[in-house]
Coordinates of C-alpha atoms in Angstrom, one line a residue:
M7 CA 84.4 -6.1 -49.0
A8 CA 83.5 -7.7 -45.7
L9 CA 80.2 -8.8 -47.1
R10 CA 81.8 -10.3 -50.2
R11 CA 84.3 -12.3 -48.1
S12 CA 81.6 -13.6 -45.9
T13 CA 79.6 -14.7 -48.9
L14 CA 82.6 -16.4 -50.5
E15 CA 83.4 -18.2 -47.3
A16 CA 79.8 -19.4 -47.0
A17 CA 79.9 -20.6 -50.6
L18 CA 83.1 -22.5 -50.0
A19 CA 81.8 -24.0 -46.8
N20 CA 78.7 -25.2 -48.7
E21 CA 80.8 -26.7 -51.4
R22 CA 82.9 -28.6 -48.9
E23 CA 79.7 -30.0 -47.4
Q24 CA 78.6 -31.4 -50.8
P25 CA 79.4 -35.1 -51.4
V26 CA 82.4 -35.9 -53.5
M27 CA 80.6 -38.9 -54.9
K28 CA 77.4 -40.9 -54.2
A29 CA 77.7 -44.6 -53.5
D30 CA 76.3 -47.4 -51.3
V31 CA 79.6 -47.6 -49.6
A32 CA 82.6 -45.2 -49.4
I33 CA 85.9 -46.4 -48.1
V34 CA 88.5 -44.0 -46.9
G35 CA 92.0 -45.5 -47.3
T36 CA 93.1 -48.3 -49.5
G37 CA 95.4 -50.4 -47.3
P38 CA 94.9 -54.1 -47.1
N39 CA 91.9 -53.8 -44.8
G40 CA 90.1 -51.2 -46.9
L41 CA 90.7 -53.3 -50.0
A42 CA 89.4 -56.4 -48.2
A43 CA 86.3 -54.6 -47.1
A44 CA 85.7 -53.4 -50.6
V45 CA 86.1 -56.9 -52.1
V46 CA 83.4 -58.3 -49.8
M47 CA 80.9 -55.5 -50.3
A48 CA 81.4 -55.1 -54.1
R49 CA 80.9 -58.9 -54.4
A50 CA 77.6 -58.5 -52.4
G51 CA 76.4 -56.2 -55.2
L52 CA 76.9 -52.9 -53.5
Q53 CA 78.2 -49.8 -55.3
V54 CA 81.6 -49.2 -53.7
Q55 CA 83.9 -46.2 -54.1
L56 CA 87.4 -46.0 -52.5
F57 CA 89.2 -42.7 -51.7
E58 CA 93.0 -42.7 -51.3
G59 CA 95.0 -39.6 -50.4
H60 CA 98.2 -41.0 -51.9
H61 CA 98.7 -41.1 -55.7
E62 CA 98.7 -44.9 -55.6
I63 CA 96.7 -47.5 -53.7
G64 CA 97.9 -50.1 -51.3
G65 CA 98.9 -48.5 -48.0
G66 CA 101.4 -50.9 -46.6
L67 CA 101.4 -52.9 -49.8
R68 CA 103.4 -50.6 -52.0
T69 CA 106.4 -51.6 -54.1
T70 CA 108.4 -49.0 -56.1
S71 CA 111.8 -48.3 -57.7
L72 CA 113.9 -46.0 -55.6
F73 CA 117.5 -46.0 -57.0
D74 CA 117.4 -48.1 -60.1
A75 CA 114.5 -48.5 -62.5
D76 CA 115.0 -52.2 -62.7
I77 CA 115.1 -52.8 -58.9
T78 CA 111.9 -52.6 -56.9
H79 CA 111.7 -52.0 -53.1
D80 CA 108.8 -52.8 -50.7
V81 CA 108.3 -49.5 -49.1
C82 CA 106.4 -50.9 -46.1
A83 CA 105.6 -54.6 -45.6
A84 CA 107.7 -57.2 -47.4
V85 CA 107.0 -60.6 -45.8
H86 CA 103.4 -61.9 -45.4
P87 CA 102.7 -64.9 -43.2
M88 CA 99.1 -63.6 -42.7
A89 CA 98.5 -63.4 -46.4
A90 CA 99.1 -67.1 -46.6
A91 CA 97.0 -68.0 -43.5
S92 CA 94.1 -65.7 -42.8
R93 CA 90.5 -66.6 -43.5
F94 CA 90.1 -63.7 -45.9
F95 CA 93.0 -64.7 -48.0
R96 CA 92.2 -68.4 -47.9
E97 CA 88.8 -67.6 -49.3
F98 CA 90.1 -65.0 -51.8
D99 CA 92.8 -67.5 -53.0
L100 CA 95.8 -65.4 -54.1
A101 CA 97.4 -68.3 -56.1
S102 CA 94.4 -68.7 -58.4
R103 CA 94.8 -65.0 -59.3
G104 CA 98.4 -65.3 -60.3
V105 CA 100.1 -64.2 -57.1
R106 CA 102.9 -66.5 -56.3
L107 CA 103.8 -66.6 -52.6
R108 CA 107.4 -67.7 -52.5
L109 CA 108.5 -69.7 -49.4
P110 CA 112.1 -69.5 -48.1
E111 CA 113.8 -72.6 -47.0
I112 CA 114.4 -70.9 -43.6
S113 CA 111.4 -68.8 -42.5
Y114 CA 113.5 -66.7 -40.2
A115 CA 117.0 -66.6 -38.7
H116 CA 118.5 -65.1 -35.6
P117 CA 122.2 -64.5 -35.6
L118 CA 123.9 -64.6 -32.1
P119 CA 126.8 -62.5 -30.8
D120 CA 129.2 -65.5 -30.9
G121 CA 128.8 -65.8 -34.7
T122 CA 126.4 -68.7 -34.7
A123 CA 122.7 -68.5 -35.6
A124 CA 119.4 -70.0 -34.5
L125 CA 117.3 -71.0 -37.5
A126 CA 113.5 -71.5 -37.9
H127 CA 113.4 -73.8 -40.9
H128 CA 110.1 -74.2 -42.7
D129 CA 110.6 -77.8 -41.8
L130 CA 109.9 -78.3 -38.1
E131 CA 112.2 -81.3 -37.8
A132 CA 115.1 -79.5 -39.3
T133 CA 114.5 -76.7 -36.8
C134 CA 114.4 -79.1 -33.8
D135 CA 117.6 -80.9 -35.0
R136 CA 119.4 -77.6 -35.1
L137 CA 118.2 -76.5 -31.7
G138 CA 119.7 -79.5 -29.9
A139 CA 118.6 -79.5 -26.3
D140 CA 115.7 -77.2 -27.1
G141 CA 114.6 -79.3 -30.1
E142 CA 112.1 -81.4 -28.1
P143 CA 110.6 -78.5 -26.2
W144 CA 110.2 -76.6 -29.5
R145 CA 108.5 -79.6 -31.0
R146 CA 106.1 -79.9 -28.0
M147 CA 105.3 -76.2 -28.2
M148 CA 104.6 -76.0 -32.0
T149 CA 103.2 -79.4 -32.9
P150 CA 99.7 -79.0 -31.3
L151 CA 99.3 -75.6 -32.9
L152 CA 100.4 -76.9 -36.3
E153 CA 97.9 -79.8 -36.1
R154 CA 95.1 -77.2 -35.8
S155 CA 96.7 -74.3 -37.6
S156 CA 93.7 -72.9 -39.3
D157 CA 91.7 -73.0 -36.1
V158 CA 94.5 -71.2 -34.3
V159 CA 94.7 -68.5 -36.9
D160 CA 90.9 -68.1 -37.0
L161 CA 91.0 -67.7 -33.2
A162 CA 93.8 -65.1 -33.2
L163 CA 92.4 -63.2 -36.2
S164 CA 88.8 -63.0 -34.8
H165 CA 86.8 -59.9 -33.7
Q166 CA 87.7 -61.0 -30.1
R167 CA 84.2 -60.2 -28.8
A168 CA 82.7 -63.6 -28.5
I169 CA 83.3 -67.0 -26.9
P170 CA 85.7 -69.0 -29.1
Q171 CA 83.9 -71.7 -31.2
D172 CA 86.7 -74.2 -30.4
L173 CA 87.4 -74.1 -26.7
L174 CA 90.1 -76.7 -26.8
V175 CA 92.2 -74.7 -29.3
A176 CA 91.5 -71.5 -27.2
V177 CA 92.6 -73.2 -24.0
R178 CA 95.8 -74.6 -25.6
F179 CA 96.7 -71.3 -27.1
A180 CA 96.0 -69.4 -23.9
A181 CA 98.1 -71.7 -21.8
R182 CA 101.1 -71.4 -24.0
T183 CA 100.6 -67.6 -24.2
L184 CA 100.5 -67.4 -20.4
S185 CA 103.8 -69.3 -20.3
L186 CA 105.6 -67.3 -23.0
G187 CA 104.1 -64.0 -22.1
T188 CA 105.4 -64.0 -18.5
R189 CA 108.6 -64.8 -16.7
L190 CA 107.5 -68.4 -16.7
G191 CA 108.7 -68.4 -20.3
K192 CA 112.3 -68.8 -19.1
R193 CA 111.5 -72.4 -18.2
T194 CA 110.1 -73.3 -21.6
L195 CA 113.5 -73.2 -23.4
A196 CA 117.0 -73.6 -22.0
T197 CA 119.5 -72.6 -24.6
E198 CA 120.5 -69.1 -25.7
A199 CA 119.7 -70.1 -29.3
G200 CA 116.2 -71.4 -28.5
K201 CA 115.3 -68.4 -26.3
A202 CA 116.5 -65.9 -28.8
L203 CA 114.8 -67.6 -31.7
L204 CA 111.4 -67.3 -29.9
T205 CA 112.0 -63.8 -28.4
G206 CA 112.9 -62.4 -31.9
V207 CA 109.4 -63.4 -33.1
A208 CA 107.8 -61.9 -29.9
A209 CA 109.5 -58.6 -30.7
H210 CA 107.2 -58.2 -33.7
A211 CA 104.8 -56.8 -31.0
V212 CA 107.1 -53.8 -30.8
G213 CA 106.9 -53.2 -27.1
R214 CA 108.0 -54.2 -23.7
L215 CA 108.9 -57.9 -23.3
P216 CA 107.7 -60.3 -22.1
S217 CA 104.0 -59.5 -22.3
L218 CA 100.9 -61.6 -22.9
A219 CA 100.3 -59.9 -26.2
S220 CA 103.8 -60.6 -27.4
G221 CA 103.5 -64.2 -26.3
A222 CA 100.4 -64.6 -28.4
I223 CA 102.2 -63.1 -31.4
A224 CA 105.2 -65.4 -30.9
L225 CA 103.0 -68.5 -30.9
L226 CA 100.9 -67.3 -33.9
L227 CA 103.9 -66.3 -36.1
G228 CA 106.2 -68.9 -34.7
H229 CA 104.0 -71.9 -35.6
L230 CA 103.2 -70.5 -39.0
A231 CA 106.9 -70.5 -39.8
H232 CA 106.6 -74.3 -39.9
G233 CA 103.2 -74.3 -41.5
S234 CA 101.9 -72.1 -44.3
G235 CA 105.2 -70.2 -43.9
W236 CA 106.5 -66.6 -44.0
P237 CA 106.3 -66.0 -47.8
L238 CA 107.2 -63.1 -50.0
P239 CA 104.9 -62.3 -53.0
E240 CA 106.9 -62.7 -56.2
G241 CA 107.5 -59.3 -57.6
G242 CA 106.8 -57.5 -54.4
S243 CA 104.0 -56.7 -51.9
S244 CA 102.1 -54.5 -54.4
R245 CA 101.1 -57.7 -56.3
I246 CA 98.6 -58.4 -53.5
A247 CA 97.1 -54.9 -53.7
E248 CA 96.9 -55.2 -57.5
V249 CA 94.8 -58.4 -57.5
L250 CA 92.5 -57.1 -54.7
A251 CA 92.0 -53.9 -56.8
A252 CA 91.3 -55.9 -59.9
D253 CA 88.6 -57.9 -58.2
I254 CA 87.0 -54.7 -56.8
T255 CA 86.9 -53.0 -60.2
A256 CA 85.6 -56.2 -61.9
H257 CA 82.6 -56.0 -59.5
G258 CA 81.9 -52.3 -60.2
G259 CA 84.1 -50.6 -57.6
T260 CA 85.7 -47.3 -58.3
F261 CA 89.0 -45.8 -57.1
H262 CA 89.8 -42.1 -56.5
T263 CA 93.5 -41.6 -55.9
G264 CA 95.1 -38.3 -54.8
C265 CA 91.7 -37.6 -53.1
K266 CA 92.1 -36.8 -49.5
I267 CA 89.0 -37.0 -47.3
D268 CA 89.5 -34.7 -44.4
D269 CA 85.8 -33.9 -43.7
L270 CA 83.2 -36.7 -43.3
R271 CA 80.6 -34.3 -44.9
Q272 CA 82.5 -34.8 -48.2
L273 CA 80.9 -38.3 -48.3
Q274 CA 77.4 -37.4 -47.1
G275 CA 76.0 -38.8 -50.3
S276 CA 77.1 -42.3 -49.4
K277 CA 74.9 -44.6 -47.3
V278 CA 77.9 -46.1 -45.4
V279 CA 81.4 -44.9 -44.8
L280 CA 84.3 -47.1 -43.7
F281 CA 87.5 -45.6 -42.5
D282 CA 90.7 -47.6 -43.1
T283 CA 92.6 -45.2 -40.9
A284 CA 94.0 -44.9 -37.5
P285 CA 91.5 -43.5 -34.9
K286 CA 93.2 -40.1 -35.3
G287 CA 92.1 -40.0 -39.0
L288 CA 88.5 -40.7 -38.0
L289 CA 88.7 -38.0 -35.3
Q290 CA 90.0 -35.4 -37.8
A291 CA 87.4 -36.2 -40.4
A292 CA 84.4 -36.5 -38.1
G293 CA 85.3 -33.7 -35.7
D294 CA 82.5 -32.7 -33.4
L295 CA 80.0 -35.0 -35.2
L296 CA 81.3 -37.8 -33.0
P297 CA 79.7 -38.2 -29.5
A298 CA 82.0 -36.8 -26.9
R299 CA 82.4 -40.1 -25.0
Y300 CA 83.4 -42.1 -28.1
A301 CA 85.7 -39.3 -29.3
R302 CA 87.4 -39.3 -25.9
H303 CA 88.0 -43.1 -26.2
L304 CA 89.6 -42.5 -29.6
S305 CA 91.7 -39.6 -28.4
R306 CA 93.1 -41.9 -25.7
F307 CA 94.0 -44.7 -28.1
R308 CA 97.6 -45.5 -27.4
H309 CA 100.2 -45.9 -30.1
G310 CA 103.3 -48.1 -29.6
P311 CA 107.0 -47.5 -30.5
G312 CA 107.9 -46.6 -34.0
A313 CA 109.7 -48.3 -36.9
A314 CA 112.4 -46.5 -38.8
K315 CA 112.8 -47.9 -42.3
V316 CA 115.9 -48.2 -44.4
D317 CA 116.1 -49.3 -48.1
F318 CA 119.5 -50.4 -49.5
L319 CA 120.5 -51.1 -53.0
V320 CA 123.4 -53.6 -52.9
N321 CA 125.6 -55.3 -55.4
A322 CA 125.9 -58.7 -53.6
P323 CA 124.0 -60.9 -51.1
I324 CA 124.4 -60.0 -47.5
P325 CA 127.7 -61.6 -46.2
W326 CA 126.4 -63.1 -43.0
K327 CA 129.0 -64.7 -40.6
D328 CA 126.9 -67.8 -40.6
P329 CA 126.2 -68.6 -44.3
D330 CA 122.9 -70.4 -43.4
V331 CA 121.4 -67.0 -42.4
G332 CA 121.6 -66.2 -46.1
L333 CA 118.9 -68.8 -46.8
A334 CA 116.4 -67.0 -44.5
G335 CA 113.5 -64.9 -45.7
T336 CA 113.6 -62.8 -42.6
V337 CA 116.5 -62.1 -40.2
H338 CA 116.1 -60.7 -36.6
L339 CA 119.1 -58.8 -35.3
G340 CA 118.8 -58.4 -31.5
G341 CA 121.3 -60.7 -29.9
T342 CA 120.3 -62.8 -26.9
Q343 CA 116.9 -62.9 -25.2
A344 CA 118.2 -60.6 -22.4
Q345 CA 119.6 -58.1 -24.9
I346 CA 116.3 -58.0 -26.9
R347 CA 114.2 -57.5 -23.8
H348 CA 116.6 -54.7 -22.7
Q349 CA 116.4 -53.0 -26.2
E350 CA 112.6 -53.2 -26.4
G351 CA 112.2 -52.0 -22.9
L352 CA 114.3 -48.9 -23.6
V353 CA 112.3 -48.1 -26.8
A354 CA 108.9 -48.7 -25.1
A355 CA 110.0 -46.2 -22.4
G356 CA 110.7 -43.6 -25.1
N357 CA 114.5 -43.9 -25.1
V358 CA 116.9 -44.7 -28.0
A359 CA 118.4 -48.2 -27.8
P360 CA 122.1 -47.8 -28.8
Q361 CA 121.8 -51.1 -30.6
P362 CA 118.1 -51.4 -31.6
F363 CA 116.2 -54.5 -32.6
V364 CA 116.4 -54.7 -36.4
L365 CA 114.5 -56.8 -39.0
V366 CA 116.2 -57.5 -42.3
V367 CA 114.9 -58.9 -45.5
D368 CA 117.0 -59.7 -48.7
P369 CA 114.0 -60.4 -51.0
A370 CA 116.1 -61.9 -53.8
V371 CA 117.0 -64.8 -51.5
T372 CA 113.4 -66.0 -51.8
D373 CA 112.4 -64.3 -55.1
P374 CA 115.3 -64.2 -57.6
T375 CA 113.3 -62.0 -59.9
R376 CA 114.0 -59.1 -57.6
A377 CA 117.7 -59.1 -58.5
R378 CA 119.0 -57.5 -61.8
D379 CA 122.5 -57.2 -63.2
G380 CA 124.1 -58.0 -59.9
K381 CA 122.0 -55.5 -58.0
R382 CA 119.3 -56.3 -55.4
P383 CA 117.2 -54.6 -52.7
V384 CA 117.6 -55.0 -49.0
W385 CA 114.7 -54.0 -46.7
A386 CA 115.2 -53.2 -43.0
Y387 CA 113.3 -51.8 -40.0
A388 CA 114.7 -50.6 -36.6
H389 CA 112.5 -50.3 -33.5
V390 CA 112.7 -46.7 -32.2
P391 CA 110.7 -44.5 -29.9
N392 CA 107.4 -43.2 -31.3
G393 CA 107.9 -40.0 -33.3
S394 CA 111.7 -40.3 -33.4
S395 CA 113.3 -38.1 -36.0
Q396 CA 116.6 -40.0 -35.9
D397 CA 118.1 -41.0 -39.3
P398 CA 118.0 -44.8 -39.2
V399 CA 120.6 -45.5 -42.0
P400 CA 123.8 -45.3 -39.8
M401 CA 122.5 -47.4 -37.0
V402 CA 120.8 -50.0 -39.2
Q403 CA 123.9 -50.3 -41.4
A404 CA 126.1 -50.7 -38.4
R405 CA 123.8 -53.4 -36.9
I406 CA 123.9 -55.5 -40.1
E407 CA 127.7 -55.0 -40.3
Q408 CA 128.0 -56.4 -36.8
Y409 CA 126.6 -59.8 -38.0
A410 CA 127.7 -59.5 -41.6
P411 CA 131.2 -58.0 -41.9
G412 CA 131.7 -56.4 -45.3
F413 CA 128.0 -55.4 -45.8
T414 CA 128.9 -51.8 -46.0
E415 CA 131.1 -52.4 -49.1
T416 CA 128.2 -53.9 -50.9
V417 CA 125.9 -50.8 -50.5
V418 CA 125.4 -48.9 -53.7
A419 CA 122.7 -46.5 -52.3
S420 CA 120.5 -46.1 -49.3
R421 CA 117.5 -44.2 -48.1
G422 CA 116.2 -43.8 -44.5
I423 CA 112.7 -42.9 -43.3
S424 CA 112.5 -41.8 -39.6
A425 CA 109.6 -42.9 -37.5
R426 CA 108.3 -39.3 -37.7
D427 CA 108.6 -39.2 -41.4
Y428 CA 106.9 -42.5 -41.8
E429 CA 103.7 -40.9 -40.5
A430 CA 104.0 -38.2 -43.1
Y431 CA 104.3 -41.0 -45.7
N432 CA 101.4 -43.0 -44.3
P433 CA 99.1 -41.1 -41.8
N434 CA 98.0 -44.5 -40.3
Y435 CA 101.6 -45.0 -39.0
V436 CA 101.1 -42.5 -36.2
G437 CA 104.6 -41.7 -34.9
G438 CA 105.9 -44.5 -37.0
D439 CA 103.7 -47.1 -35.3
I440 CA 103.2 -49.7 -38.0
N441 CA 101.1 -51.9 -35.8
G442 CA 98.2 -49.4 -35.8
G443 CA 98.3 -49.1 -32.1
A444 CA 100.2 -50.3 -29.0
V445 CA 100.0 -54.1 -28.9
T446 CA 99.0 -54.7 -25.3
L447 CA 96.6 -57.2 -23.8
K448 CA 94.0 -54.6 -22.9
Q449 CA 94.2 -52.7 -26.1
S450 CA 94.3 -55.9 -28.2
V451 CA 90.9 -56.8 -26.7
L452 CA 89.3 -53.4 -26.5
R453 CA 90.7 -51.7 -29.6
P454 CA 89.8 -49.1 -30.6
A455 CA 87.1 -48.5 -27.9
P456 CA 85.2 -50.7 -25.4
R457 CA 82.2 -51.5 -27.7
V458 CA 80.5 -54.8 -28.4
N459 CA 80.9 -54.1 -32.1
P460 CA 84.4 -52.7 -32.5
Y461 CA 83.9 -51.6 -36.1
R462 CA 80.7 -49.7 -35.7
T463 CA 80.9 -46.1 -34.5
P464 CA 78.0 -44.3 -32.7
L465 CA 77.5 -42.3 -36.0
R466 CA 74.9 -44.1 -38.1
G467 CA 76.6 -45.7 -41.1
V468 CA 80.1 -44.8 -40.1
Y469 CA 82.6 -47.6 -39.4
L470 CA 86.3 -48.1 -38.7
C471 CA 88.0 -51.0 -40.4
S472 CA 91.8 -50.4 -40.0
A473 CA 94.5 -52.3 -38.1
S474 CA 93.4 -50.2 -35.1
T475 CA 90.4 -52.6 -34.9
P476 CA 90.5 -56.3 -34.1
P477 CA 92.4 -58.4 -34.9
G478 CA 95.1 -55.8 -35.2
P479 CA 98.3 -55.6 -37.2
G480 CA 99.4 -57.6 -40.1
V481 CA 98.5 -58.0 -43.8
H482 CA 95.6 -60.3 -43.2
G483 CA 92.6 -58.3 -44.4
M484 CA 90.5 -59.5 -41.5
S485 CA 89.7 -56.1 -40.0
G486 CA 88.2 -55.1 -43.3
Y487 CA 86.6 -58.5 -43.8
L488 CA 84.9 -58.5 -40.4
A489 CA 83.9 -54.8 -40.6
A490 CA 82.3 -55.5 -44.1
R491 CA 80.3 -58.4 -42.7
S492 CA 79.0 -56.1 -40.0
V493 CA 78.1 -53.5 -42.5
L494 CA 76.2 -56.0 -44.7
R495 CA 74.3 -57.3 -41.8
H496 CA 73.4 -54.0 -40.0
E497 CA 73.1 -51.5 -42.9
F498 CA 71.8 -53.6 -45.8
G499 CA 70.2 -56.7 -44.1
I500 CA 72.6 -59.1 -46.0
R501 CA 73.4 -62.0 -43.7
T502 CA 75.3 -64.2 -46.1
T503 CA 78.9 -63.4 -46.8
P504 CA 79.5 -63.5 -50.6
I505 CA 81.8 -66.1 -52.1
L506 CA 85.3 -64.5 -52.5
A507 CA 86.9 -67.1 -54.8
P508 CA 87.4 -66.2 -58.5

């Protein structure tokens, strides 16, 4: 019996070591970066196979019905400023592929405790008029960035390992980041409305405020609110994943869903393997194949606070105290600048904020097709400690009710996903960290490890291309795009990036 068991175990081990499929390139994970990498390499003429552990592709780009067959909810990301601005998506051209990016009249709103609200209109002048005394400082801060917006975006969404091509843009951006990312930022804006409006954007860094990394995010996202905008894809976020997948299959790529890759040896028949996963996923799959020093760097990779998600099905638009908030695509609930900084500091230290920072989206405000028969989805995130198991529904509902009395009466159904459970849904969200790693200055520059080429691992032909690599979080596809260019150059000797337009 012992001999039989030993023989069977040896046979199973040998079976596990056999390749699942043979290809030029295997990609593990089909989030926006995995899909972007696949688009580039399939268009370069390589045989590409993608492996997804979930039953559907998309990672953070999933849209599904939860409570009503006619109402769809964005399970992860809903609003996509980077999909309108990044170099990858500019070249890929979503509009020509039938994806309509709907722009709200007000990119984002920030209700204040006194019942008023600060509003970031898509129109810069309308924003400045509303901000009163802070209108001119806001104009001076945003105008130079808007004048060179594509250059600013390309700087922020680069691999961050080389001298910037446009030093003037880099100096301007760095100077403003230094101001907003330190206590000097208090001198930039004077009113509670202006300070809260900017701090709400900085809070997308999900961490202690102020910081240099959050200052850079505030400038990047803040100026885009008045430029290419903060759009929602008509029909939901999955529309982006659908057109990326269609382009991949049109160029010979193949998808394998419900196929979990937990051992790198499963893909040994592929010339190159890219992991669109957190460093934890690569560590689990590669195991002791990775050199000890590199594995040690990955094991020390820091994850930031978590996000706890709530999906509501409601029977009316959110009844905000200030009706103008109802025109916004995104709403930040955090109160004053001082209150936001306090909340984010608590969460960054691993403590629960009694009144957490919450992001809210009523998609039907921007995309009326999302509403049916008087019902509509509402999307919301709360910032919580990493790994928190707290049910977010009560605290998020109470937070919205604070600024929109009567909201509770509109709720038909709700579903909460704790930060801990978010990782179970998407393993890349370690502890609920939707940013793919703590957004700090050091880690933004050195993620995922201090290497000249951040995508290439010490294992020959093995690369990392997730949001845990530069340029970091957001649905921009640039981590996949830049990793794919590195693969083409180093593994296949292809130095010209293929044309991505249809």
